Amino acid sequence: MKIVIIGGGASGLVSAIYAKNKNNEVIVLERNSRCAKKLLLTGNGKCNYWNSNIDYTNYISDDLDVLKNIITNENKKEALNLFDSLGIIPYIKDGYYYPLSNKSSSITEALILECKLREVEFINDFLVTDIKKEKDKFVIKSNAEEIIADKVIVSTGSKAYPKTGSDGMGYDFASSFNHTIITPLPALTSLIVKRPLKNCKGVRCEVSLKLYEEDDFIKEEYGQMQITDKGISGICTFNLSGIINKGLNKNKKETIYVNFLPSLNLNEKETITFLQNRESKITGRNIEQLLEALLDYHIVKVILKSSNINSNKCFNELNKKEQSLLAKNLISYPLEIVETDSFNHAQVCLGGIKLSEINPKTMQSLKEENLYFTGEILDAAGPCGGYNLAFAFITGMIAGKGVNNA
């Protein structure tokens, strides 16, 4: 068979490794001058490629019942065995897997080398403009030439981070074969709020974030939050961004409540008592000075202003209403989310090809025989921490095996 893989990213390269055998000609078509451009940038160039907690329940998808048949224990084990066979030794920190070299190039070069050793053909700078089915063959066209294939694996990525080549063209290919595309939305990206934290740009702080949609609690995340000129960023915000975008797309009100003192684990009443005790212990300080030992002074100023409190007063000089509002803003500061950052700054996409239209055992389309899809083009988005690369590797592996077994 002649098998063409469109896209030389994470899932495309793994697809090629499994698809190639002595009877198959396998060609990877890559629009960039080299493969795995986005993979090289992953994890700030360190490539967090896996997580010890990979499970289908950690992903957002309209078809989790299908996803659970893709992310199985057997498939996870085989994908990890692949990296072991490629000589990748993991450095594991808090469940996050990195190559021991701490360089994403170790992953990309290992995958590309394995493809070359198996005699996979690479054609770089090849921009696919159209795919057609003529009788039992696929005709893959670029502006300059066309390639005929028996089977096609589409591994083009989503619309996230388009400067790496993922501009959403794969959705058009899938649509032309009657696939349903769940609206792609930016995910794992920063959040834009209605009232930004003024003069706090660049400040980082350990927080807990509670997300509410309308009046319903949705999810809580812990970690380091970075304040931007338009809102908030950081892994804990990234992990909420996909859910938020999905809600905003349905005109839902999305609000995050920031606990600036998560390590103290206090409710509002306990926070008041804590500040009262703190003031009696650390004398001669006004409320601003009392809080600056706990929080960055830029945040302190914002909280005091939001609470309409004179910073020169001592805590015990505040009336009960002022004390209550201050305590509330310290442990549950409201930020109304108006939108997320764009595809240009998103690590992945929410949405994509509906999983119920894919055979989870082969990744073959249920709409068109001998057409396969892998990776981020599919409707499955995970949090930060290697989940999305794991999905790319697993689906690439399944598709590569699938073209030989289907």
CSV table of C-alpha atoms in Angstrom, one decimal:
chain,number,residue,atom,x,y,z
A,1,MET,CA,0.0,0.0,0.0
A,2,LYS,CA,0.9,3.6,-0.4
A,3,ILE,CA,0.1,5.5,2.8
A,4,VAL,CA,0.3,9.3,3.0
A,5,ILE,CA,0.4,11.1,6.3
A,6,ILE,CA,-0.5,14.7,6.1
A,7,GLY,CA,1.4,16.5,8.9
A,8,GLY,CA,4.7,15.7,10.5
A,9,GLY,CA,3.9,16.6,14.0
A,10,ALA,CA,3.7,14.4,17.1
A,11,SER,CA,0.9,12.1,16.0
A,12,GLY,CA,2.0,12.1,12.3
A,13,LEU,CA,5.5,10.9,13.1
A,14,VAL,CA,4.2,8.1,15.4
A,15,SER,CA,1.7,7.1,12.7
A,16,ALA,CA,4.5,6.8,10.2
A,17,ILE,CA,6.6,4.6,12.5
A,18,TYR,CA,3.7,2.1,13.0
A,19,ALA,CA,2.4,2.3,9.4
A,20,LYS,CA,5.7,1.4,7.8
A,21,ASN,CA,6.5,-2.2,7.0
A,22,LYS,CA,8.3,-3.9,4.2
A,23,ASN,CA,5.1,-4.0,2.1
A,24,ASN,CA,4.1,-0.3,2.6
A,25,GLU,CA,5.3,2.9,1.1
A,26,VAL,CA,4.8,5.6,3.7
A,27,ILE,CA,5.2,9.3,2.9
A,28,VAL,CA,4.9,12.2,5.4
A,29,LEU,CA,3.9,15.5,3.8
A,30,GLU,CA,4.9,18.5,6.0
A,31,ARG,CA,4.1,22.1,5.1
A,32,ASN,CA,7.1,23.5,7.0
A,33,SER,CA,10.7,23.1,6.1
A,34,ARG,CA,11.1,20.5,8.9
A,35,CYS,CA,8.9,18.2,10.9
A,36,ALA,CA,7.8,18.6,14.5
A,37,LYS,CA,8.0,22.4,14.7
A,38,LYS,CA,5.3,22.7,17.4
A,39,LEU,CA,6.7,19.7,19.3
A,40,LEU,CA,10.1,21.5,19.6
A,41,LEU,CA,8.4,24.4,21.3
A,42,THR,CA,6.4,22.2,23.8
A,43,GLY,CA,7.1,22.9,27.5
A,44,ASN,CA,9.3,25.9,26.7
A,45,GLY,CA,11.5,23.6,24.7
A,46,LYS,CA,11.7,20.9,27.5
A,47,CYS,CA,8.8,18.8,26.1
A,48,ASN,CA,6.5,17.5,28.8
A,49,TYR,CA,5.5,14.5,26.7
A,50,TRP,CA,3.5,12.4,29.2
A,51,ASN,CA,1.8,12.3,32.6
A,52,SER,CA,1.5,9.6,35.2
A,53,ASN,CA,-2.2,10.4,35.5
A,54,ILE,CA,-3.3,10.0,31.9
A,55,ASP,CA,-6.9,9.0,31.9
A,56,TYR,CA,-9.8,9.8,29.6
A,57,THR,CA,-11.7,11.6,32.5
A,58,ASN,CA,-9.1,14.3,32.4
A,59,TYR,CA,-10.1,15.4,28.9
A,60,ILE,CA,-12.9,17.6,27.5
A,61,SER,CA,-14.8,16.0,24.7
A,62,ASP,CA,-18.4,15.6,23.6
A,63,ASP,CA,-17.8,11.8,23.3
A,64,LEU,CA,-16.0,10.6,26.4
A,65,ASP,CA,-17.5,7.2,25.9
A,66,VAL,CA,-15.5,6.9,22.7
A,67,LEU,CA,-12.4,8.5,24.2
A,68,LYS,CA,-12.3,5.8,27.0
A,69,ASN,CA,-11.8,3.3,24.2
A,70,ILE,CA,-8.8,5.2,22.9
A,71,ILE,CA,-7.0,6.0,26.1
A,72,THR,CA,-6.9,2.5,27.5
A,73,ASN,CA,-4.3,1.0,29.8
A,74,GLU,CA,-3.1,-1.2,27.0
A,75,ASN,CA,-2.6,1.7,24.6
A,76,LYS,CA,-0.9,3.8,27.3
A,77,LYS,CA,1.6,1.0,28.0
A,78,GLU,CA,2.4,0.5,24.4
A,79,ALA,CA,3.0,4.2,23.8
A,80,LEU,CA,5.4,4.4,26.7
A,81,ASN,CA,7.1,1.2,25.4
A,82,LEU,CA,7.7,3.0,22.1
A,83,PHE,CA,9.6,5.8,23.8
A,84,ASP,CA,11.6,3.3,25.8
A,85,SER,CA,12.5,1.5,22.5
A,86,LEU,CA,13.6,4.9,21.1
A,87,GLY,CA,16.0,5.3,23.9
A,88,ILE,CA,14.1,8.1,25.7
A,89,ILE,CA,14.6,8.0,29.5
A,90,PRO,CA,12.0,10.0,31.3
A,91,TYR,CA,12.7,12.5,34.0
A,92,ILE,CA,9.5,12.5,36.1
A,93,LYS,CA,8.6,15.5,38.3
A,94,ASP,CA,5.2,15.7,40.0
A,95,GLY,CA,3.9,13.2,37.5
A,96,TYR,CA,5.1,15.2,34.5
A,97,TYR,CA,7.4,13.3,32.1
A,98,TYR,CA,10.3,15.0,30.4
A,99,PRO,CA,13.2,13.6,28.4
A,100,LEU,CA,16.2,13.2,30.7
A,101,SER,CA,18.1,15.7,28.5
A,102,ASN,CA,15.4,18.3,29.3
A,103,LYS,CA,15.4,19.1,25.6
A,104,SER,CA,12.4,18.6,23.3
A,105,SER,CA,14.9,17.9,20.5
A,106,SER,CA,15.6,14.5,22.1
A,107,ILE,CA,11.9,13.5,21.4
A,108,THR,CA,11.7,15.0,17.9
A,109,GLU,CA,15.1,13.6,16.7
A,110,ALA,CA,14.3,10.2,18.1
A,111,LEU,CA,11.0,10.0,16.3
A,112,ILE,CA,12.4,11.4,13.0
A,113,LEU,CA,15.4,9.1,13.2
A,114,GLU,CA,13.2,6.0,13.7
A,115,CYS,CA,11.1,7.0,10.7
A,116,LYS,CA,14.2,7.3,8.6
A,117,LEU,CA,15.6,4.0,9.8
A,118,ARG,CA,12.3,2.4,8.7
A,119,GLU,CA,12.6,4.2,5.3
A,120,VAL,CA,9.7,6.5,5.7
A,121,GLU,CA,9.9,9.2,3.0
A,122,PHE,CA,9.6,12.9,4.0
A,123,ILE,CA,8.5,15.7,1.7
A,124,ASN,CA,8.9,19.0,3.4
A,125,ASP,CA,7.5,22.4,2.2
A,126,PHE,CA,4.5,20.5,0.8
A,127,LEU,CA,1.2,22.4,1.5
A,128,VAL,CA,-1.8,20.2,0.8
A,129,THR,CA,-4.6,22.2,-0.7
A,130,ASP,CA,-7.2,19.5,-1.3
A,131,ILE,CA,-7.9,15.8,-0.9
A,132,LYS,CA,-10.3,13.9,-3.2
A,133,LYS,CA,-11.4,10.3,-3.4
A,134,GLU,CA,-11.4,9.0,-7.0
A,135,LYS,CA,-12.7,5.5,-7.1
A,136,ASP,CA,-10.7,3.7,-4.4
A,137,LYS,CA,-7.7,6.1,-4.4
A,138,PHE,CA,-7.0,9.4,-2.7
A,139,VAL,CA,-5.7,12.3,-4.7
A,140,ILE,CA,-3.7,14.7,-2.6
A,141,LYS,CA,-3.1,18.0,-4.2
A,142,SER,CA,-0.7,20.9,-3.6
A,143,ASN,CA,-0.3,24.0,-5.8
A,144,ALA,CA,2.4,22.3,-7.8
A,145,GLU,CA,1.7,18.6,-7.8
A,146,GLU,CA,-0.5,15.7,-6.7
A,147,ILE,CA,0.1,12.4,-5.0
A,148,ILE,CA,-2.0,9.3,-5.2
A,149,ALA,CA,-2.5,7.2,-2.1
A,150,ASP,CA,-4.3,4.0,-1.0
A,151,LYS,CA,-4.8,5.3,2.5
A,152,VAL,CA,-4.5,8.7,4.1
A,153,ILE,CA,-3.8,9.7,7.7
A,154,VAL,CA,-4.7,13.4,8.5
A,155,SER,CA,-2.5,14.7,11.3
A,156,THR,CA,-2.6,18.4,10.6
A,157,GLY,CA,-3.2,19.7,14.1
A,158,SER,CA,-5.9,22.2,15.0
A,159,LYS,CA,-6.0,26.0,14.8
A,160,ALA,CA,-3.9,26.6,17.9
A,161,TYR,CA,-0.5,28.3,17.5
A,162,PRO,CA,-0.9,28.8,13.7
A,163,LYS,CA,2.6,30.1,13.2
A,164,THR,CA,3.7,26.5,13.5
A,165,GLY,CA,1.5,25.6,10.6
A,166,SER,CA,-1.6,24.4,12.3
A,167,ASP,CA,-4.2,26.8,10.7
A,168,GLY,CA,-7.2,24.5,10.8
A,169,MET,CA,-7.0,23.3,7.2
A,170,GLY,CA,-7.5,19.7,8.4
A,171,TYR,CA,-11.1,20.7,9.5
A,172,ASP,CA,-11.8,21.6,5.8
A,173,PHE,CA,-10.5,18.2,4.7
A,174,ALA,CA,-12.6,16.4,7.3
A,175,SER,CA,-15.7,18.4,6.3
A,176,SER,CA,-15.3,17.6,2.7
A,177,PHE,CA,-15.8,13.9,3.7
A,178,ASN,CA,-18.9,14.8,5.7
A,179,HIS,CA,-17.4,14.8,9.1
A,180,THR,CA,-19.0,16.9,11.9
A,181,ILE,CA,-16.7,19.6,13.3
A,182,ILE,CA,-17.4,20.7,16.8
A,183,THR,CA,-16.6,24.4,16.9
A,184,PRO,CA,-12.8,24.8,17.6
A,185,LEU,CA,-12.1,27.2,20.5
A,186,PRO,CA,-8.8,28.3,22.0
A,187,ALA,CA,-7.8,26.3,25.1
A,188,LEU,CA,-4.8,26.3,27.4
A,189,THR,CA,-4.5,30.0,27.1
A,190,SER,CA,-4.7,33.1,29.2
A,191,LEU,CA,-8.0,34.8,30.3
A,192,ILE,CA,-9.2,38.3,29.7
A,193,VAL,CA,-11.2,39.8,32.5
A,194,LYS,CA,-13.8,42.6,32.7
A,195,ARG,CA,-11.9,44.5,35.3
A,196,PRO,CA,-8.1,43.7,35.2
A,197,LEU,CA,-6.0,44.0,38.3
A,198,LYS,CA,-4.6,47.5,37.8
A,199,ASN,CA,-0.9,48.1,38.0
A,200,CYS,CA,-0.2,44.3,38.7
A,201,LYS,CA,1.1,43.3,35.4
A,202,GLY,CA,3.8,40.6,35.8
A,203,VAL,CA,3.0,39.8,39.4
A,204,ARG,CA,3.0,36.1,40.1
A,205,CYS,CA,1.3,34.5,43.1
A,206,GLU,CA,0.2,31.1,44.4
A,207,VAL,CA,-3.5,30.9,44.4
A,208,SER,CA,-6.6,28.7,44.1
A,209,LEU,CA,-9.1,29.5,41.5
A,210,LYS,CA,-12.8,28.5,41.7
A,211,LEU,CA,-14.7,28.6,38.5
A,212,TYR,CA,-18.4,29.3,38.5
A,213,GLU,CA,-20.7,29.2,35.4
A,214,GLU,CA,-23.6,31.4,36.1
A,215,ASP,CA,-24.2,30.4,39.8
A,216,ASP,CA,-22.9,26.8,39.5
A,217,PHE,CA,-19.5,25.7,40.8
A,218,ILE,CA,-17.6,24.0,38.0
A,219,LYS,CA,-14.0,23.3,39.0
A,220,GLU,CA,-11.1,24.4,41.2
A,221,GLU,CA,-7.5,24.8,40.2
A,222,TYR,CA,-4.4,25.4,42.3
A,223,GLY,CA,-1.1,26.9,41.2
A,224,GLN,CA,0.9,30.0,40.2
A,225,MET,CA,-1.2,32.7,38.6
A,226,GLN,CA,0.5,35.5,36.6
A,227,ILE,CA,-1.3,38.8,36.2
A,228,THR,CA,-1.4,40.4,32.8
A,229,ASP,CA,-2.5,43.8,31.6
A,230,LYS,CA,-5.8,42.2,30.4
A,231,GLY,CA,-6.4,39.5,32.9
A,232,ILE,CA,-4.6,36.4,34.3
A,233,SER,CA,-2.4,33.7,33.0
A,234,GLY,CA,-0.4,30.6,34.3
A,235,ILE,CA,-1.1,26.9,34.2
A,236,CYS,CA,-4.0,27.0,36.7
A,237,THR,CA,-5.8,29.5,34.4
A,238,PHE,CA,-4.9,27.6,31.3
A,239,ASN,CA,-6.5,24.5,32.7
A,240,LEU,CA,-9.8,26.4,33.1
A,241,SER,CA,-9.7,28.2,29.8
A,242,GLY,CA,-11.2,25.5,27.7
A,243,ILE,CA,-14.2,25.0,30.0
A,244,ILE,CA,-14.6,28.8,30.1
A,245,ASN,CA,-14.5,29.2,26.4
A,246,LYS,CA,-17.1,26.5,25.9
A,247,GLY,CA,-19.4,28.4,28.3
A,248,LEU,CA,-18.7,31.8,26.8
A,249,ASN,CA,-19.6,30.3,23.4
A,250,LYS,CA,-23.0,29.5,24.8
A,251,ASN,CA,-23.3,33.1,26.3
A,252,LYS,CA,-22.9,31.8,29.9
A,253,LYS,CA,-21.5,34.1,32.6
A,254,GLU,CA,-18.0,32.8,33.6
A,255,THR,CA,-16.5,34.0,36.9
A,256,ILE,CA,-13.4,33.0,38.7
A,257,TYR,CA,-13.0,33.6,42.4
A,258,VAL,CA,-9.3,34.0,43.4
A,259,ASN,CA,-8.1,32.8,46.8
A,260,PHE,CA,-4.8,34.8,47.4
A,261,LEU,CA,-4.2,32.8,50.7
A,262,PRO,CA,-4.8,29.2,49.7
A,263,SER,CA,-2.2,27.7,52.0
A,264,LEU,CA,-4.0,29.1,55.0
A,265,ASN,CA,-7.2,27.2,54.1
A,266,LEU,CA,-9.5,29.8,55.8
A,267,ASN,CA,-13.1,30.7,55.3
A,268,GLU,CA,-14.3,34.3,55.6
A,269,LYS,CA,-14.9,34.2,59.4
A,270,GLU,CA,-11.6,32.5,60.0
A,271,THR,CA,-9.8,35.1,57.8
A,272,ILE,CA,-11.2,37.9,60.0
A,273,THR,CA,-10.0,36.1,63.1
A,274,PHE,CA,-6.6,35.5,61.5
A,275,LEU,CA,-6.1,39.2,60.7
A,276,GLN,CA,-7.3,40.2,64.2
A,277,ASN,CA,-4.8,37.9,65.8
A,278,ARG,CA,-2.1,39.0,63.4
A,279,GLU,CA,-2.6,42.6,64.3
A,280,SER,CA,-2.5,41.9,68.0
A,281,LYS,CA,0.8,40.0,67.5
A,282,ILE,CA,2.5,42.4,65.0
A,283,THR,CA,1.8,45.8,66.5
A,284,GLY,CA,2.2,49.3,65.1
A,285,ARG,CA,1.2,48.4,61.5
A,286,ASN,CA,-1.7,49.6,59.4
A,287,ILE,CA,-3.7,47.2,57.3
A,288,GLU,CA,-1.6,47.8,54.2
A,289,GLN,CA,1.6,47.0,56.1
A,290,LEU,CA,0.0,44.0,57.8
A,291,LEU,CA,-1.0,42.5,54.4
A,292,GLU,CA,2.3,43.3,52.6
A,293,ALA,CA,4.0,40.5,54.5
A,294,LEU,CA,1.5,38.1,53.0
A,295,LEU,CA,1.0,39.4,49.5
A,296,ASP,CA,2.7,41.4,46.8
A,297,TYR,CA,2.1,45.1,47.6
A,298,HIS,CA,0.5,45.6,44.1
A,299,ILE,CA,-2.1,43.1,44.9
A,300,VAL,CA,-2.6,44.5,48.4
A,301,LYS,CA,-3.4,47.9,46.9
A,302,VAL,CA,-5.9,46.5,44.5
A,303,ILE,CA,-7.7,44.5,47.2
A,304,LEU,CA,-7.9,47.5,49.6
A,305,LYS,CA,-9.2,49.7,46.8
A,306,SER,CA,-11.8,47.1,45.8
A,307,SER,CA,-12.8,46.9,49.4
A,308,ASN,CA,-13.0,50.7,49.7
A,309,ILE,CA,-10.7,50.7,52.7
A,310,ASN,CA,-8.4,53.4,53.8
A,311,SER,CA,-4.9,51.8,53.8
A,312,ASN,CA,-3.8,53.9,56.8
A,313,LYS,CA,-6.3,52.3,59.1
A,314,CYS,CA,-5.6,49.4,61.4
A,315,PHE,CA,-7.6,46.3,60.9
A,316,ASN,CA,-9.4,46.6,64.2
A,317,GLU,CA,-10.4,50.1,63.3
A,318,LEU,CA,-12.5,48.8,60.4
A,319,ASN,CA,-16.2,48.2,60.9
A,320,LYS,CA,-17.7,44.7,60.6
A,321,LYS,CA,-18.8,45.3,57.0
A,322,GLU,CA,-15.4,46.5,55.9
A,323,GLN,CA,-13.7,43.6,57.7
A,324,SER,CA,-16.0,41.1,56.0
A,325,LEU,CA,-15.5,42.6,52.5
A,326,LEU,CA,-11.7,42.6,52.9
A,327,ALA,CA,-11.7,39.0,54.1
A,328,LYS,CA,-13.9,38.0,51.2
A,329,ASN,CA,-11.7,39.7,48.6
A,330,LEU,CA,-8.6,38.1,50.1
A,331,ILE,CA,-10.0,34.6,49.7
A,332,SER,CA,-12.6,35.0,47.0
A,333,TYR,CA,-11.8,37.9,44.8
A,334,PRO,CA,-14.2,37.9,41.8
A,335,LEU,CA,-12.9,38.1,38.2
A,336,GLU,CA,-15.6,38.1,35.5
A,337,ILE,CA,-14.1,36.5,32.3
A,338,VAL,CA,-15.1,38.2,29.1
A,339,GLU,CA,-13.0,36.1,26.7
A,340,THR,CA,-9.8,34.0,26.4
A,341,ASP,CA,-6.7,34.8,24.4
A,342,SER,CA,-6.8,34.0,20.7
A,343,PHE,CA,-5.7,30.9,18.7
A,344,ASN,CA,-2.3,32.7,18.3
A,345,HIS,CA,-1.5,32.1,22.0
A,346,ALA,CA,-3.4,28.9,22.6
A,347,GLN,CA,-1.5,25.7,23.2
A,348,VAL,CA,-4.4,23.5,22.0
A,349,CYS,CA,-8.0,23.7,20.8
A,350,LEU,CA,-11.3,22.6,22.3
A,351,GLY,CA,-13.5,20.9,19.7
A,352,GLY,CA,-12.7,19.3,16.4
A,353,ILE,CA,-13.8,16.2,14.6
A,354,LYS,CA,-16.5,14.4,16.5
A,355,LEU,CA,-15.1,11.3,18.0
A,356,SER,CA,-18.3,9.2,17.5
A,357,GLU,CA,-17.5,9.4,13.8
A,358,ILE,CA,-14.1,7.7,14.3
A,359,ASN,CA,-13.4,4.0,14.9
A,360,PRO,CA,-11.5,4.1,18.3
A,361,LYS,CA,-9.7,0.8,17.5
A,362,THR,CA,-8.2,2.0,14.2
A,363,MET,CA,-8.8,5.8,14.1
A,364,GLN,CA,-10.4,5.2,10.7
A,365,SER,CA,-13.2,7.5,9.6
A,366,LEU,CA,-16.7,6.0,9.8
A,367,LYS,CA,-17.6,8.3,7.0
A,368,GLU,CA,-14.9,7.3,4.5
A,369,GLU,CA,-13.0,4.1,4.1
A,370,ASN,CA,-9.2,4.2,4.3
A,371,LEU,CA,-9.2,7.8,5.8
A,372,TYR,CA,-7.8,8.2,9.3
A,373,PHE,CA,-7.5,11.1,11.7
A,374,THR,CA,-5.1,11.6,14.7
A,375,GLY,CA,-4.1,14.1,17.3
A,376,GLU,CA,-5.4,17.6,18.0
A,377,ILE,CA,-7.7,17.7,15.0
A,378,LEU,CA,-10.0,15.4,17.0
A,379,ASP,CA,-12.5,16.6,19.7
A,380,ALA,CA,-10.4,15.8,22.8
A,381,ALA,CA,-8.5,18.5,24.8
A,382,GLY,CA,-6.6,17.8,28.0
A,383,PRO,CA,-5.1,20.1,30.7
A,384,CYS,CA,-1.4,21.1,30.9
A,385,GLY,CA,1.0,18.4,31.9
A,386,GLY,CA,1.6,16.2,28.8
A,387,TYR,CA,-2.0,15.1,28.3
A,388,ASN,CA,-2.4,16.4,24.8
A,389,LEU,CA,0.9,15.0,23.5
A,390,ALA,CA,0.0,11.7,25.1
A,391,PHE,CA,-3.3,11.8,23.1
A,392,ALA,CA,-1.4,12.6,20.0
A,393,PHE,CA,1.0,9.7,20.5
A,394,ILE,CA,-1.7,7.2,21.3
A,395,THR,CA,-3.9,8.1,18.4
A,396,GLY,CA,-0.9,8.1,16.1
A,397,MET,CA,0.0,4.7,17.2
A,398,ILE,CA,-3.6,3.4,16.8
A,399,ALA,CA,-3.8,4.9,13.3
A,400,GLY,CA,-0.4,3.5,12.2
A,401,LYS,CA,-1.4,0.0,13.3
A,402,GLY,CA,-4.9,0.6,11.9
A,403,VAL,CA,-3.9,1.1,8.3
A,404,ASN,CA,-2.3,-2.3,8.4
A,405,ASN,CA,-5.1,-4.1,10.2
A,406,ALA,CA,-8.3,-2.5,8.9
